[in-house]
CSV table of C-alpha atoms in Angstrom, one decimal:
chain,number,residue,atom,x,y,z
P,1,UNK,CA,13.1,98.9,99.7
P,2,UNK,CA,13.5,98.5,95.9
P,3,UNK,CA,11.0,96.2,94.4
P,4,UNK,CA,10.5,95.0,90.7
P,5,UNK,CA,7.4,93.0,90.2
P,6,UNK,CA,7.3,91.2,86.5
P,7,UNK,CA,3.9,90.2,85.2
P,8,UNK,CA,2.5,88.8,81.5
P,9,UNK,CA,4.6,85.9,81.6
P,10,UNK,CA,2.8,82.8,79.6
P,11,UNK,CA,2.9,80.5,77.3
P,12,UNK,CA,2.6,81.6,73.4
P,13,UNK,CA,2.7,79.9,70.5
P,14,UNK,CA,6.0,80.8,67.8
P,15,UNK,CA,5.4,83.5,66.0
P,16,UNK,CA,3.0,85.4,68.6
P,17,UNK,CA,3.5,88.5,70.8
P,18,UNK,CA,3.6,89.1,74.0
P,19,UNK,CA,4.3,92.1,76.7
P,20,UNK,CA,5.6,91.8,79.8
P,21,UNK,CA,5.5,94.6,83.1
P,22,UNK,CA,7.6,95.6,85.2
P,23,UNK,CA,6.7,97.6,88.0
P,24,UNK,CA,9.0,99.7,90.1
P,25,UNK,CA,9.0,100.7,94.0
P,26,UNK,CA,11.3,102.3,96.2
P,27,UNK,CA,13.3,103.7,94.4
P,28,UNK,CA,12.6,107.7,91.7
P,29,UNK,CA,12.3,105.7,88.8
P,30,UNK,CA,12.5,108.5,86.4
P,31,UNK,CA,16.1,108.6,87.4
P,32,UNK,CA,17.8,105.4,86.6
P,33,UNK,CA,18.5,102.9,83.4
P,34,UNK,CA,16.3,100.4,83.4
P,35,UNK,CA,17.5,96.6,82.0
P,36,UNK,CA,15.6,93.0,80.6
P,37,UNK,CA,18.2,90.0,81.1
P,38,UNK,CA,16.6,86.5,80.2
P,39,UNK,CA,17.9,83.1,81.5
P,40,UNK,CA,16.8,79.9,79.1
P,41,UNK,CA,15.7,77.0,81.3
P,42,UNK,CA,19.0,75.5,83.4
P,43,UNK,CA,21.6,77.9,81.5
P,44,UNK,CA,23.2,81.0,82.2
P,45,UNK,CA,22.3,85.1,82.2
P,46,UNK,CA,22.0,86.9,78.6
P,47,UNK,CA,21.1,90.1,78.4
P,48,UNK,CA,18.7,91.2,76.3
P,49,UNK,CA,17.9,95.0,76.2
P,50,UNK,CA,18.3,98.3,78.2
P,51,UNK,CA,16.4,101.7,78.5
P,52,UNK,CA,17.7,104.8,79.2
P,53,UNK,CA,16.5,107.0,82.2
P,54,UNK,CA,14.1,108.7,79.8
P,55,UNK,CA,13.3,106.4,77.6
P,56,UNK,CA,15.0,107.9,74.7
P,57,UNK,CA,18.1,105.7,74.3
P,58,UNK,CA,17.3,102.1,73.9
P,59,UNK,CA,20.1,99.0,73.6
P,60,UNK,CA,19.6,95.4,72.0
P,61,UNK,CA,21.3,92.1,71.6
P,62,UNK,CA,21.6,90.9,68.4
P,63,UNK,CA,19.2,87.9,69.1
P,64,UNK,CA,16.4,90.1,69.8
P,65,UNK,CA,16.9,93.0,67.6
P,66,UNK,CA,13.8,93.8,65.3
P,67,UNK,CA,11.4,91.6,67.3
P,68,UNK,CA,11.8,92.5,71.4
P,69,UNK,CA,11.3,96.3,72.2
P,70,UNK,CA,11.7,98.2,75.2
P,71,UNK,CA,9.6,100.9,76.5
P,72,UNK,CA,8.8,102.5,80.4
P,73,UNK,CA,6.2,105.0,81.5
P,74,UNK,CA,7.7,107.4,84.2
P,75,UNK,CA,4.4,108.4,85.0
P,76,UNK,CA,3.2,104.8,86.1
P,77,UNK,CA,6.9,103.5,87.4
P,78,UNK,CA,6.9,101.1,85.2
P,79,UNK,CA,9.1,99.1,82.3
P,80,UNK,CA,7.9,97.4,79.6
P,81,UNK,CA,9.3,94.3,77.0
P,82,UNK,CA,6.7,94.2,73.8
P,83,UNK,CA,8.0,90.5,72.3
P,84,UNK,CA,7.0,89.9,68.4
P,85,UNK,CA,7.4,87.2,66.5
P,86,UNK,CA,8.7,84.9,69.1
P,87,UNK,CA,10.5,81.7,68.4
P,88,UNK,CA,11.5,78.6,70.8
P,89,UNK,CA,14.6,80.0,71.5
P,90,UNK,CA,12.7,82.6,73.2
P,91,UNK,CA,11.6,80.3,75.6
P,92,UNK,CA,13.2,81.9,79.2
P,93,UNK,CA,13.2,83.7,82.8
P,94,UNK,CA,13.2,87.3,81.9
P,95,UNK,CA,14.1,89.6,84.8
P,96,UNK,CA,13.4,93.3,84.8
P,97,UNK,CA,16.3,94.6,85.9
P,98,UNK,CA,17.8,98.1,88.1
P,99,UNK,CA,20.0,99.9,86.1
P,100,UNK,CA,23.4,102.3,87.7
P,101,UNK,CA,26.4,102.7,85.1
P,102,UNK,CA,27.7,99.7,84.1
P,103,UNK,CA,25.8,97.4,86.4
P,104,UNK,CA,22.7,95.8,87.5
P,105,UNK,CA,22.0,96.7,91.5
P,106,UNK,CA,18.1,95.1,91.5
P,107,UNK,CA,16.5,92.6,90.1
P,108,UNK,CA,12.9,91.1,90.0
P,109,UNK,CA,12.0,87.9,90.5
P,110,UNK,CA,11.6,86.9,86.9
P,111,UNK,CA,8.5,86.3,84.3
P,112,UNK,CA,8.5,82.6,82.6
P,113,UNK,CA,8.1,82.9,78.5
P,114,UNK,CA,7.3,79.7,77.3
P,115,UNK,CA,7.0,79.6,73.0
P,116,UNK,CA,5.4,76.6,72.5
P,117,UNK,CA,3.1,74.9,69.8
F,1,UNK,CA,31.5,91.6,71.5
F,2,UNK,CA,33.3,91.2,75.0
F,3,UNK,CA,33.8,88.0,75.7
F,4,UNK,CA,33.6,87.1,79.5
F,5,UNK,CA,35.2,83.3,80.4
F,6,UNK,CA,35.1,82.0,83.8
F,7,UNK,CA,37.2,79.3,85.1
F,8,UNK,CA,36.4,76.9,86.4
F,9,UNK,CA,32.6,75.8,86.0
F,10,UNK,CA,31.9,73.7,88.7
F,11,UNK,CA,33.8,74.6,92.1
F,12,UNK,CA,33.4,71.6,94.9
F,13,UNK,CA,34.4,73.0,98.0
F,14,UNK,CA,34.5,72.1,101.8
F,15,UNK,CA,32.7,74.0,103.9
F,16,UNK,CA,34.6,76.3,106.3
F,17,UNK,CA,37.7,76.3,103.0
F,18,UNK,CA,38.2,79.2,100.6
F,19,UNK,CA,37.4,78.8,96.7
F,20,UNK,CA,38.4,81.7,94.2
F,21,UNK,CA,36.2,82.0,90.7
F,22,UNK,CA,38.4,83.5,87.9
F,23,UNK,CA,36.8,85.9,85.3
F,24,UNK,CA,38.7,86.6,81.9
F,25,UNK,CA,37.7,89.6,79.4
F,26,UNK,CA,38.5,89.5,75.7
F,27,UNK,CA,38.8,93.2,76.3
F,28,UNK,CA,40.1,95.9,79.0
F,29,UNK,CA,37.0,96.8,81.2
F,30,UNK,CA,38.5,100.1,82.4
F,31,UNK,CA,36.4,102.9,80.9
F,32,UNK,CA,37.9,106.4,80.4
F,33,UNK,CA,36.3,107.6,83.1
F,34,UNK,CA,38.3,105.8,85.5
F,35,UNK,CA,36.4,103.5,86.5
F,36,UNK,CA,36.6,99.3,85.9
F,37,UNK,CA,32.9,97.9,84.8
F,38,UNK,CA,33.3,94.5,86.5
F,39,UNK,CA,30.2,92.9,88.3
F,40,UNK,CA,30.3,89.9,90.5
F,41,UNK,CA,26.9,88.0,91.0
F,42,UNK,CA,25.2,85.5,93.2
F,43,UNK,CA,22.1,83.2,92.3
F,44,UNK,CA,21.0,81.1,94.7
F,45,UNK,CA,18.6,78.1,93.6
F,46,UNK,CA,15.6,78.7,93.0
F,47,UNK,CA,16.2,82.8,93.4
F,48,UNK,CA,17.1,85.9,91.0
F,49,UNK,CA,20.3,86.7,90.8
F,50,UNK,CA,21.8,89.0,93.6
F,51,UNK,CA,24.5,91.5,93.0
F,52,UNK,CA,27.7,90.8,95.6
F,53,UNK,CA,30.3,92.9,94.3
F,54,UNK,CA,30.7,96.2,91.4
F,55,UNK,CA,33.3,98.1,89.9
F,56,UNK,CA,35.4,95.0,90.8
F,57,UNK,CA,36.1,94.7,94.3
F,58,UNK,CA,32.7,97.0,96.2
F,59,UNK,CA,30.8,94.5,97.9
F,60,UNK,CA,27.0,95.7,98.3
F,61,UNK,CA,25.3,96.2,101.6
F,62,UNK,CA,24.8,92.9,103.3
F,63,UNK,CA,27.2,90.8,101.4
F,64,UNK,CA,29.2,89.1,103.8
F,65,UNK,CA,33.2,90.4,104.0
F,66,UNK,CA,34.2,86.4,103.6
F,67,UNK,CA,33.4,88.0,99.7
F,68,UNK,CA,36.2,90.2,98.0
F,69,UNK,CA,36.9,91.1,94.1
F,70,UNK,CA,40.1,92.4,92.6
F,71,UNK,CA,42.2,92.1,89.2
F,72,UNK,CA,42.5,94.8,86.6
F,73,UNK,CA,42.2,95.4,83.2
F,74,UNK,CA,41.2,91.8,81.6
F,75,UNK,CA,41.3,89.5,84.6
F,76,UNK,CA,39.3,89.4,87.5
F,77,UNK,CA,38.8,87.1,90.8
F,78,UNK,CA,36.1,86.3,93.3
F,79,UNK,CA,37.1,85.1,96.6
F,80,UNK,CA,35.4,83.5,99.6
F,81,UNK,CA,37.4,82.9,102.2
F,82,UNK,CA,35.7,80.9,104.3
F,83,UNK,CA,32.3,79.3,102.6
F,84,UNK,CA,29.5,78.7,104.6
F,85,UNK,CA,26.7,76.6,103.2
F,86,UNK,CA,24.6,79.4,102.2
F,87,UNK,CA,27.2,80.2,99.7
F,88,UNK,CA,26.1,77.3,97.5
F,89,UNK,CA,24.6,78.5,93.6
F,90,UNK,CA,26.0,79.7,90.5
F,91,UNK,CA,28.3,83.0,90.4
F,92,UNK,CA,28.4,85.0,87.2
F,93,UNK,CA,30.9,87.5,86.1
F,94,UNK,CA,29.8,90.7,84.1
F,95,UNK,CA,31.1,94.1,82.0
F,96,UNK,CA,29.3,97.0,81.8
F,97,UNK,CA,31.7,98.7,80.2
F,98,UNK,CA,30.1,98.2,76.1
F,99,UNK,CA,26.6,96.9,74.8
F,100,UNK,CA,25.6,94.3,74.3
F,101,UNK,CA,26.4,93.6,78.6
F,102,UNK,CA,28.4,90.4,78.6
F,103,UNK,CA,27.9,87.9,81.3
F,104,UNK,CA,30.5,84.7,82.1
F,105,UNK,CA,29.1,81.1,81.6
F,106,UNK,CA,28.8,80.9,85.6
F,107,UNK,CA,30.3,79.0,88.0
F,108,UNK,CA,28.3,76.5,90.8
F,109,UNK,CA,29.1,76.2,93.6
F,110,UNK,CA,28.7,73.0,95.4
F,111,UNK,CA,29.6,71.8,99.1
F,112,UNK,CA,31.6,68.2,98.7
């Protein structure tokens, strides 16, 4: 059974960092993309940022580019989302994410980010 | 950018009645490998999104058959043809066919 735990979820204050987790089960994680899509309190999906199978092609929206920054370690099965100089609009659900070409097949549960003075 | 519009937003329906959830893309979503990147998703209140259908009309293990995708090129549908009340929550539309991934507005379902 696939499983995708998020963790280091919080509240920070605008213009502080934080890093979420992701850990992976059930699946050869070496082997697949790996996604973060974030969902702003009551509103719809926007995703944020992919990762390669190897970690050596990474993708970013627009929104995020510069600040957010995607990383995994294939030896620990795990994804990673380093956030940097985080602003309100920050403030979201972000779900670590299974990727297969062109689509999400897993998702976590989700990690709240709260940027808040 | 492709943008991904999805009519309508709010669907009312009665239980044991079909409902159909239209998706729009500002661009073809068939890649040149063959292959149409078109995702249907499900998210319950209160839970993650689940994936019900891919490359617009394969419905995932354990999705109900009541759920079926089709269209082509730009425009896509979701249909339930029968809903039951666990079908209540907000579907999304997405293309994986360019970055940055694209997702609809959703649409929520409700039973009248």
């Amino acid at each position: 059974e696939v499983q995708l735990v998020e963790s280091g979820g919080g509240l920070v204050q605008p213009g502080g960092s934080l890093r979420l987790s992701c850990a992976a089960s059930g699946f050869t994680f070496n082997k697949y993309a790996m996604r973060w899509v974030r969902q702003t309190p009551g509103k719809g999906l926007e995703w944020v940022s992919d990762i390669s199978s190897s970690g050596d092609n990474t993708y970013y929206a627009d929104s995020v580019k510069g600040r957010l920054t995607i990383s995994r370690d294939n030896s620990k099965n795990t994804l990673y989302l380093q956030m940097n100089s985080l602003r309100a609009e920050d403030t979201a659900v972000y779900y670590c994410a299974k990727g297969s070409p062109g689509t999400i097949d897993y998702w976590g549960q989700g990690a709240l980010v709260i940027v808040s003075s | 950018d492709v943008v991904m519009t999805q009519s309508p937003l709010s669907l009312p329906v009665t239980l044991g009645q079909p409902a159909s959830i239209s998706c729009r893309s500002s661009q073809s979503l068939e890649h040149s490998d063959g292959n149409t990147y078109l995702n249907w998703f499900q998210q319950r209140p209160g839970q993650s999104p689940r994936r019900l259908i891919y490359k617009v009309s394969n419905r995932d293990s354990g999705v109900p058959d009541r759920f079926s995708g089709s269209g082509s090129g730009t425009d896509f549908t979701l249909k339930i043809s029968r809903v039951e009340a666990e079908d209540v929550g907000v579907y999304y539309c997405m293309q994986g066919i360019q970055w940055p991934r694209t997702f609809g507005q959703g649409t929520k379902v409700e039973i009248k």
